[in-house]
Short mmCIF file of N, CA and C in Angstrom, two decimals:
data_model
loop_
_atom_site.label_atom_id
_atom_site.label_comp_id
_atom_site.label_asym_id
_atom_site.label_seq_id
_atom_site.Cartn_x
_atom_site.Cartn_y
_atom_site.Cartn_z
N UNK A 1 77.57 117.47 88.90
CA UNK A 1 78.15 118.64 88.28
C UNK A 1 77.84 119.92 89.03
N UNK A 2 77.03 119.90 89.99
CA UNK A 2 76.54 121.11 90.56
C UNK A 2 77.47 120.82 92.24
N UNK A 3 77.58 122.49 92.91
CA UNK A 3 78.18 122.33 94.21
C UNK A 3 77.45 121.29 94.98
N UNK A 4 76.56 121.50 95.08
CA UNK A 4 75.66 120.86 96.07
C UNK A 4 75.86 119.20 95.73
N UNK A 5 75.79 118.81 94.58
CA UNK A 5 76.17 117.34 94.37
C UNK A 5 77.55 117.18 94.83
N UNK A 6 78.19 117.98 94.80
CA UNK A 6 80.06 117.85 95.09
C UNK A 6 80.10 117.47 97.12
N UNK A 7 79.34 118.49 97.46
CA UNK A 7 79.20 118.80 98.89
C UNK A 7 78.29 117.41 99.53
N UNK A 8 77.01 117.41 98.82
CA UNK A 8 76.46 116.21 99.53
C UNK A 8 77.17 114.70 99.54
N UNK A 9 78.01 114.22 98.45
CA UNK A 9 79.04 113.28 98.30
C UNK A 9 80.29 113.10 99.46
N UNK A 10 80.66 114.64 99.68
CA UNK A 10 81.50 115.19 100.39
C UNK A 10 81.17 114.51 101.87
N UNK A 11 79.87 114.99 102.03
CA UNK A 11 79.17 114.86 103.68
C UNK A 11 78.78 113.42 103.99
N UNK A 12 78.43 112.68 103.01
CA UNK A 12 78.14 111.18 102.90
C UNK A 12 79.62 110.54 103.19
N UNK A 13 80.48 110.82 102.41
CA UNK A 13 81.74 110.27 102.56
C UNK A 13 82.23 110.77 104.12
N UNK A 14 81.85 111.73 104.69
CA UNK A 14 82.54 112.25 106.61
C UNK A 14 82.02 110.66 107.18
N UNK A 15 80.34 111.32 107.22
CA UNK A 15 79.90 110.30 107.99
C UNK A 15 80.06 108.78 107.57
N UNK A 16 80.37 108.20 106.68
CA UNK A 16 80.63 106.79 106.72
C UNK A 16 82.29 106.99 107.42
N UNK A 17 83.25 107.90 107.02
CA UNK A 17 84.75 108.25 107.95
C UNK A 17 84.44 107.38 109.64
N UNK A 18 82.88 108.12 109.70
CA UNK A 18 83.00 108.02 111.30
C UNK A 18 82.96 106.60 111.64
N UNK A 19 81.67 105.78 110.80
CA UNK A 19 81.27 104.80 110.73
C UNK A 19 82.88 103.80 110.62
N UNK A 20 83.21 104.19 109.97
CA UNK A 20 84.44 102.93 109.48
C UNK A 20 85.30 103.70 110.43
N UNK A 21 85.77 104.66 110.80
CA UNK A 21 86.72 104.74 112.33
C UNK A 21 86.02 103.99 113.57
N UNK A 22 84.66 104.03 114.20
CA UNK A 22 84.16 103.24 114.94
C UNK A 22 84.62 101.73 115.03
N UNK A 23 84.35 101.17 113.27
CA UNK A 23 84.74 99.82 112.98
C UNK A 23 86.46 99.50 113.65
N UNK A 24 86.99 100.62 113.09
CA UNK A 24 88.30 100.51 113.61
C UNK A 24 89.06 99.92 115.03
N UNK A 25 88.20 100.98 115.54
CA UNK A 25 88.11 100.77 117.14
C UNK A 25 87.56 99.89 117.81
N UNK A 26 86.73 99.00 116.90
CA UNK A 26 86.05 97.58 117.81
C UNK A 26 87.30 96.64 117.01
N UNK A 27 87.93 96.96 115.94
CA UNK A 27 88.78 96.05 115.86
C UNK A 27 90.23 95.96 116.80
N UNK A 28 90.67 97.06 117.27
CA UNK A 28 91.90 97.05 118.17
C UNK A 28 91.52 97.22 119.30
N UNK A 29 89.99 97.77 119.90
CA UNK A 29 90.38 97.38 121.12
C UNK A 29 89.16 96.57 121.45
N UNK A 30 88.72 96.02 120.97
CA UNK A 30 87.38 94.66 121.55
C UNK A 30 86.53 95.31 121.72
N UNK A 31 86.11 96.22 122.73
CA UNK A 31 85.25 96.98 123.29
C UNK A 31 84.42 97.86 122.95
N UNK A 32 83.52 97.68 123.13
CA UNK A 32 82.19 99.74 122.57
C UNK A 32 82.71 100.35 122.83
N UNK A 33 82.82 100.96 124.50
CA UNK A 33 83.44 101.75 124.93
C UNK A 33 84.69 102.57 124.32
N UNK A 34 85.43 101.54 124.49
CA UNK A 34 86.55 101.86 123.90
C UNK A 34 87.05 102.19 122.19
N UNK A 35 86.15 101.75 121.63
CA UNK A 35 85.81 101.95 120.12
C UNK A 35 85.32 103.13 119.82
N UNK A 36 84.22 103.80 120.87
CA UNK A 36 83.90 104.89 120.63
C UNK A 36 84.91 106.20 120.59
N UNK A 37 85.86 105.90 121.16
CA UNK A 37 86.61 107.14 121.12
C UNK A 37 87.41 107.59 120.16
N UNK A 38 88.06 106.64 119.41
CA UNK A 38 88.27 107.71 118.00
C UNK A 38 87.67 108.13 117.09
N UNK A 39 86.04 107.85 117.02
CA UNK A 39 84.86 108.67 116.13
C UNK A 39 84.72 110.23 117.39
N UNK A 40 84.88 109.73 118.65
CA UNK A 40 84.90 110.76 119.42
C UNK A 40 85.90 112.62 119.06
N UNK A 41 87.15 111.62 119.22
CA UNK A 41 88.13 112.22 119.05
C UNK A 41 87.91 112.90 117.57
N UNK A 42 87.42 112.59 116.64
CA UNK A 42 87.31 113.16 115.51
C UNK A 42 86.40 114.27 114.77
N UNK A 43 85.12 113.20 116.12
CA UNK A 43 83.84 114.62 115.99
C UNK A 43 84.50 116.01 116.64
N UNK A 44 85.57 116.22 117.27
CA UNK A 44 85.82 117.16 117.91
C UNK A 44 87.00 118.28 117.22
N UNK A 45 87.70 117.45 116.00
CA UNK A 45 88.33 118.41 115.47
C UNK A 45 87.37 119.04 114.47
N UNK A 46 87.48 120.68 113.94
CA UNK A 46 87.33 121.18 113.39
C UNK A 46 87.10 121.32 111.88
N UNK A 47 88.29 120.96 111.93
CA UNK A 47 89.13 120.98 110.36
C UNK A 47 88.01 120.08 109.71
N UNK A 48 87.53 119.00 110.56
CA UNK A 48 86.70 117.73 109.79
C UNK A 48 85.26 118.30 109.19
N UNK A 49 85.05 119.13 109.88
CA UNK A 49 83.51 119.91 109.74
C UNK A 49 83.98 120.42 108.41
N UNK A 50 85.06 121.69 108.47
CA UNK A 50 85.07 122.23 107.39
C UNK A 50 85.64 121.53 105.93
N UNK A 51 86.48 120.46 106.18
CA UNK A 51 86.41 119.64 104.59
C UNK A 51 85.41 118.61 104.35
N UNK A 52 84.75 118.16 105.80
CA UNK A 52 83.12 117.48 105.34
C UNK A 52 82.33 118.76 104.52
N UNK A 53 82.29 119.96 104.05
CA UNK A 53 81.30 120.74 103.49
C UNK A 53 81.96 121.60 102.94
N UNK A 54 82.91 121.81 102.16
CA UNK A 54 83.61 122.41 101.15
C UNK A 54 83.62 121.37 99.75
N UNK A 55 83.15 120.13 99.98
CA UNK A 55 83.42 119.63 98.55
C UNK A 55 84.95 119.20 98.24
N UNK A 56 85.93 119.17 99.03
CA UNK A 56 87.37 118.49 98.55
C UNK A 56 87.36 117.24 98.48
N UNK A 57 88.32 116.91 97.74
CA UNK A 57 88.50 114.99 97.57
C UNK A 57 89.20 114.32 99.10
N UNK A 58 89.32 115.13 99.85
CA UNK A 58 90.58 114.71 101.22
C UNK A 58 89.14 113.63 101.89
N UNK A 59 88.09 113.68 101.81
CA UNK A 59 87.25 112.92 102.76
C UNK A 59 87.30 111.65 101.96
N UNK A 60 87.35 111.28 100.65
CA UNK A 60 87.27 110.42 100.04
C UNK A 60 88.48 109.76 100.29
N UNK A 61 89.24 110.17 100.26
CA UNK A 61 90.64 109.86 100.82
C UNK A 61 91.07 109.42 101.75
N UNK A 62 90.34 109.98 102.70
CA UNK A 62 90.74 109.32 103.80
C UNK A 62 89.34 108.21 104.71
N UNK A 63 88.59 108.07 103.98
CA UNK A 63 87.64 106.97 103.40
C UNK A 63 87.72 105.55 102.85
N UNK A 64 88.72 105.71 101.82
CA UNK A 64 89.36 104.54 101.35
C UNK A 64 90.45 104.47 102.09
N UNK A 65 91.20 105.16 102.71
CA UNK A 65 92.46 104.69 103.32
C UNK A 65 92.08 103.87 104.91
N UNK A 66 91.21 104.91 105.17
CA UNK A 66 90.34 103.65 106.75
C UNK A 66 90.47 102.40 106.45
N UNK A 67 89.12 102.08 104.83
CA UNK A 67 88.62 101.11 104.61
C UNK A 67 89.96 99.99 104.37
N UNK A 68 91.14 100.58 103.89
CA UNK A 68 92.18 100.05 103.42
C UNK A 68 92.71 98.80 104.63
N UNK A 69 92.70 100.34 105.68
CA UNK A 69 93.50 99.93 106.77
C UNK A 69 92.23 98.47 107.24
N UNK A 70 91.06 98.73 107.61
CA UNK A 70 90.34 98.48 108.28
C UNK A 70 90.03 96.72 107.55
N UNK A 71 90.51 96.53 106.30
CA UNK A 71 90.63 95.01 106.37
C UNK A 71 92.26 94.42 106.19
N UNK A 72 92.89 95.46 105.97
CA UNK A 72 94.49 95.03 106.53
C UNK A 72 94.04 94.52 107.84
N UNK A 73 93.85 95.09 108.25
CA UNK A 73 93.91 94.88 110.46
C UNK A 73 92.88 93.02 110.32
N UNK A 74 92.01 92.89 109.20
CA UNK A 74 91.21 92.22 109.53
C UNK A 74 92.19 90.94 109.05
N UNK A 75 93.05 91.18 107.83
CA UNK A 75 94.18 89.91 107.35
C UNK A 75 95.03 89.87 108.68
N UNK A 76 95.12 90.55 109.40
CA UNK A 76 96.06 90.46 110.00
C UNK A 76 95.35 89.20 111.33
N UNK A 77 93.91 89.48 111.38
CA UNK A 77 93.60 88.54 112.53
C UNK A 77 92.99 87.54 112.05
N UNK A 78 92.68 87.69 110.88
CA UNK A 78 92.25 86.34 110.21
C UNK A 78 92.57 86.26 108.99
N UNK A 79 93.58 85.07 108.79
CA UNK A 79 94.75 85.56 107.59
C UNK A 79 94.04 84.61 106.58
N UNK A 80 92.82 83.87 106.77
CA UNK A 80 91.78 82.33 105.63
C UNK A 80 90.91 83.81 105.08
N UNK A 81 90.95 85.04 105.32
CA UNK A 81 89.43 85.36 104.50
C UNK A 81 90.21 85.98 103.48
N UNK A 82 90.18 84.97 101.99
CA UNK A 82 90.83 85.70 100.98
C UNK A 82 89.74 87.54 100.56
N UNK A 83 88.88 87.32 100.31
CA UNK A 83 87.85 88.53 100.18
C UNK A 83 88.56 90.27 100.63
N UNK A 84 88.94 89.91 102.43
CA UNK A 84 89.78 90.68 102.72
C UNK A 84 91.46 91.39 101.73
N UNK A 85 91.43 90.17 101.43
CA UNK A 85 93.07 90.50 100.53
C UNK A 85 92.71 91.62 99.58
N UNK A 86 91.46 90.92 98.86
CA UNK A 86 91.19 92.45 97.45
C UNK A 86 90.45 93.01 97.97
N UNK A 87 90.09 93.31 99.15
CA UNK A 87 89.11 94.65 99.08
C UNK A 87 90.63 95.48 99.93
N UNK A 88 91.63 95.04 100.70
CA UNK A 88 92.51 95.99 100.88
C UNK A 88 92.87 96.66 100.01
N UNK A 89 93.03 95.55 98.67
CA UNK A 89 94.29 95.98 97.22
C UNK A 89 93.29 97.03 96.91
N UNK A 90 91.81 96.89 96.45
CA UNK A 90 90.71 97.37 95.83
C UNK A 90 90.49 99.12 97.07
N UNK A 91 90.90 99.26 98.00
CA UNK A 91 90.65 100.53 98.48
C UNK A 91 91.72 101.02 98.65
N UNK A 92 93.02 100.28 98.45
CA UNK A 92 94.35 101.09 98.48
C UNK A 92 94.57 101.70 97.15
N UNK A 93 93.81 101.25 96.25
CA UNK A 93 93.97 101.49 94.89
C UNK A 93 93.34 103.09 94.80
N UNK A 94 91.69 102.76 94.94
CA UNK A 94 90.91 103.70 95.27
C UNK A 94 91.49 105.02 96.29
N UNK A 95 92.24 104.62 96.88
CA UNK A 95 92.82 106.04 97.83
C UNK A 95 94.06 106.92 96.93
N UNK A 96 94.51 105.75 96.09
CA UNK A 96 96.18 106.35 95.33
C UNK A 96 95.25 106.83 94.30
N UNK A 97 94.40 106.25 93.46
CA UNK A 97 93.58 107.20 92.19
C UNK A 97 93.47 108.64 93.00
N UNK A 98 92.70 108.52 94.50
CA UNK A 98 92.17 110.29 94.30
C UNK A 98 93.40 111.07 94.64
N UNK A 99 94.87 110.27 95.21
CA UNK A 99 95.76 111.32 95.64
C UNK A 99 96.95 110.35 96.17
N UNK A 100 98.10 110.83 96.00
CA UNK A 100 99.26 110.20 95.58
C UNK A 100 99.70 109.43 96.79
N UNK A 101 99.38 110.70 97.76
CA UNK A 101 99.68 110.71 99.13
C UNK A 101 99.36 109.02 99.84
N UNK A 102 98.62 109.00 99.47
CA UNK A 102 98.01 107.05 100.03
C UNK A 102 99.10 106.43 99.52
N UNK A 103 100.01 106.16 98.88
CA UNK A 103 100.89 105.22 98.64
C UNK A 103 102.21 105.22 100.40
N UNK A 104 101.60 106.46 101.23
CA UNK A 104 102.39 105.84 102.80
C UNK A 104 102.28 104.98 103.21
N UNK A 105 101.05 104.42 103.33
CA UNK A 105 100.73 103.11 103.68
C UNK A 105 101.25 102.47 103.02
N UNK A 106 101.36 101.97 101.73
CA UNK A 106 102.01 100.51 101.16
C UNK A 106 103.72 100.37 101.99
N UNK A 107 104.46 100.88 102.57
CA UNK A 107 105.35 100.26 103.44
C UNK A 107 105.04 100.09 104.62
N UNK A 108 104.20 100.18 105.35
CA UNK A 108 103.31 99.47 106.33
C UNK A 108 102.87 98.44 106.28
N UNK A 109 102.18 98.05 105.22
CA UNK A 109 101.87 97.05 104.65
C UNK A 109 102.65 95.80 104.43
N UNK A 110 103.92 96.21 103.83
CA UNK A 110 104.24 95.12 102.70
C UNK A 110 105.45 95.23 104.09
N UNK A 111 105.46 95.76 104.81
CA UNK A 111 106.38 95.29 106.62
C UNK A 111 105.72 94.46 107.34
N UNK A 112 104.79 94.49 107.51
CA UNK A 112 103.62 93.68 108.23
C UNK A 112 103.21 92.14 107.98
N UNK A 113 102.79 92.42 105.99
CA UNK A 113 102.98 90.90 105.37
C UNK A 113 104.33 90.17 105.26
N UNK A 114 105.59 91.27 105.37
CA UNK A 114 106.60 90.14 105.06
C UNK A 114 106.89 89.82 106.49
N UNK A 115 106.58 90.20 107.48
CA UNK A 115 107.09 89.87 108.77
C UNK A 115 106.12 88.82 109.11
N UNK A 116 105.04 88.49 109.19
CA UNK A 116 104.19 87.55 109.47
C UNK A 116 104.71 86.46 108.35
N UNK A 117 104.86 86.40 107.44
CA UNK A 117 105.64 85.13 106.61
C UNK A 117 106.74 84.88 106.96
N UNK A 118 107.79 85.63 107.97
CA UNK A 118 108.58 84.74 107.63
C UNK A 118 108.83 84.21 109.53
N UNK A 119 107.49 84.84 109.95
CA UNK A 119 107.02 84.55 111.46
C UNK A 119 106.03 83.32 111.24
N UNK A 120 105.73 82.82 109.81
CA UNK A 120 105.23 81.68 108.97
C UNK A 120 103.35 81.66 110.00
N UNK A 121 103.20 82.72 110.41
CA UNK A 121 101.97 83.23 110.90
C UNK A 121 101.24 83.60 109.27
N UNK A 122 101.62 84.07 108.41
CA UNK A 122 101.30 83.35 106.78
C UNK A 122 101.71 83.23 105.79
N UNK A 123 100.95 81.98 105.16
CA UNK A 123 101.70 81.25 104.24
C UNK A 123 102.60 82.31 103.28
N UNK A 124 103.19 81.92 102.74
CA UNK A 124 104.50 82.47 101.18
C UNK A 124 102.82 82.88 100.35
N UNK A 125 102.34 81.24 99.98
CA UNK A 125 101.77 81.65 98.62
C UNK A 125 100.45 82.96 99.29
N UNK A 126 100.04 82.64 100.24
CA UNK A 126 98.82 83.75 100.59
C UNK A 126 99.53 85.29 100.84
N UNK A 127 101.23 85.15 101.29
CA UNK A 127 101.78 86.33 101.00
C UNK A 127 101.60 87.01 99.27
N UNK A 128 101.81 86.29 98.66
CA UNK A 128 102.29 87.07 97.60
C UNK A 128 100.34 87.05 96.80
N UNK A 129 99.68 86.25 97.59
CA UNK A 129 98.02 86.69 97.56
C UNK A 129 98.00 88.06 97.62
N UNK A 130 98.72 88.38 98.64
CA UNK A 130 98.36 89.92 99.30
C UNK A 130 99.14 90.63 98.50
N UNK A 131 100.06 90.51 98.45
CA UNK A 131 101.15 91.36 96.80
C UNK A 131 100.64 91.74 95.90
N UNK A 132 99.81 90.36 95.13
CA UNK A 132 98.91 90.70 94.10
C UNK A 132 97.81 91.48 93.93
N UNK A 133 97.55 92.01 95.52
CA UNK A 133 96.06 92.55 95.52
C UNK A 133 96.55 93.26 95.92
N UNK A 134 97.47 94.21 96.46
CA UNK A 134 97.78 95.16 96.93
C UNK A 134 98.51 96.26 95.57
N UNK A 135 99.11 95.36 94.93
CA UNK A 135 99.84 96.16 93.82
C UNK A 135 99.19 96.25 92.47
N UNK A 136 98.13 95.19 92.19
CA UNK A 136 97.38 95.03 90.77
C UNK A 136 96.48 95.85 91.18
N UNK A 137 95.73 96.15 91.83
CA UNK A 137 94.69 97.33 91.56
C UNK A 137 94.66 98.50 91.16
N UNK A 138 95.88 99.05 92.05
CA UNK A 138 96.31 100.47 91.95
C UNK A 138 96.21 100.73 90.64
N UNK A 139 97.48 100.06 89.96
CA UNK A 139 97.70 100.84 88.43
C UNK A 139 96.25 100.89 87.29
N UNK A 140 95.78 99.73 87.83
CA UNK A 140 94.19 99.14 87.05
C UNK A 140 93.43 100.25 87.50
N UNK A 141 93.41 100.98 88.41
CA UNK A 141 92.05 101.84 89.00
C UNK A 141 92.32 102.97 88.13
N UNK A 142 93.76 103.53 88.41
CA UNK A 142 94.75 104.52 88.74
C UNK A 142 94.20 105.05 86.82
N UNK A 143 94.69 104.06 85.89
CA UNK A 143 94.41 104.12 84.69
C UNK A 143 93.39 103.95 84.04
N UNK A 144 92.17 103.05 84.73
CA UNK A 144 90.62 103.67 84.00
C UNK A 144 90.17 104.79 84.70
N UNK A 145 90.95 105.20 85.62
CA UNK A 145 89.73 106.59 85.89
C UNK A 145 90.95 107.75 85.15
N UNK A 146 91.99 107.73 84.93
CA UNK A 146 92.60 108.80 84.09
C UNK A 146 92.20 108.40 82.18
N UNK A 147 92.83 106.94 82.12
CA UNK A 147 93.37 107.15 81.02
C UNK A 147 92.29 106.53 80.11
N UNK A 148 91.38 105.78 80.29
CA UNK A 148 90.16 105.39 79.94
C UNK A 148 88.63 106.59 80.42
N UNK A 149 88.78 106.77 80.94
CA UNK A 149 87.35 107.69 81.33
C UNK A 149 87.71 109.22 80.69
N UNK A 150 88.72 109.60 80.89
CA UNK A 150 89.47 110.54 80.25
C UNK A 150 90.04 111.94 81.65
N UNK A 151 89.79 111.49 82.49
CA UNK A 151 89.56 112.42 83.91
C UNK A 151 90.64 112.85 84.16
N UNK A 152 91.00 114.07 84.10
CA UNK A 152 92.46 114.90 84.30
C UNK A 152 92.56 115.62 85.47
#
């Protein structure tokens, strides 16, 4: 309830940003090296400093949308780890609760899974695995943190 609790949440949520962009980058390009550079690229904009320490919801946001992405990318290279399926659904959810804007990604998504099914790279039923976890969370998150907790 106090700034400082708003702000320190704020600053916790940058630096894991960096942490899970790093992850990112060992997932597309193999390499340290090469992984390092979009935590690079990021320590260097500005803008990041100043909404890491103002307290806005945009770091949380774009926190869960990494994390989103960051086991999409992982179904995508290993399509057996069901776990992956709901923690995508479970942080795409989490990104549309703090802000509407995260629902860009779900046609990325649901292009990606239907093209690999019918590239039969995966199954129908583990497709509509990913359907289920991609689309049941949202409204489930979306509505205990408004309409159950009471949060306006």
């Amino acid at each position: 309830d106090t700034p400082f609790g708003a702000r320190m949440l704020t600053a916790l949520s940058s630096s894991l940003n960096i942490v899970v962009l790093f992850g990112l980058g060992r997932l597309l390009f193999k390499k340290t090296a090469f992984a390092l550079l979009p935590p690079l690229f990021l320590l260097t904009d500005l803008l990041f400093y100043v909404q890491a320490r103002i307290g806005m919801v945009d770091q949380f946001l774009t926190l869960f949308m990494l994390l989103s992405f960051y086991y999409f990318l992982k179904i995508l290279d290993d399509t057996s780890a069901l776990r992956s399926y709901f923690l995508v659904g479970f942080y795409f959810g989490l990104a549309v609760a703090i802000k509407s804007v995260a629902i860009a990604l779900l046609p990325l998504y649901l292009f990606f899974i239907t093209k690999n099914i019918f590239q039969k790279q995966i199954s129908i039923r583990r497709g509509f695995c990913f359907y289920g976890a991609l689309i049941l969370p949202s409204p489930l998150i979306f509505w205990f943190s408004y309409g159950l907790l009471g949060f306006s």
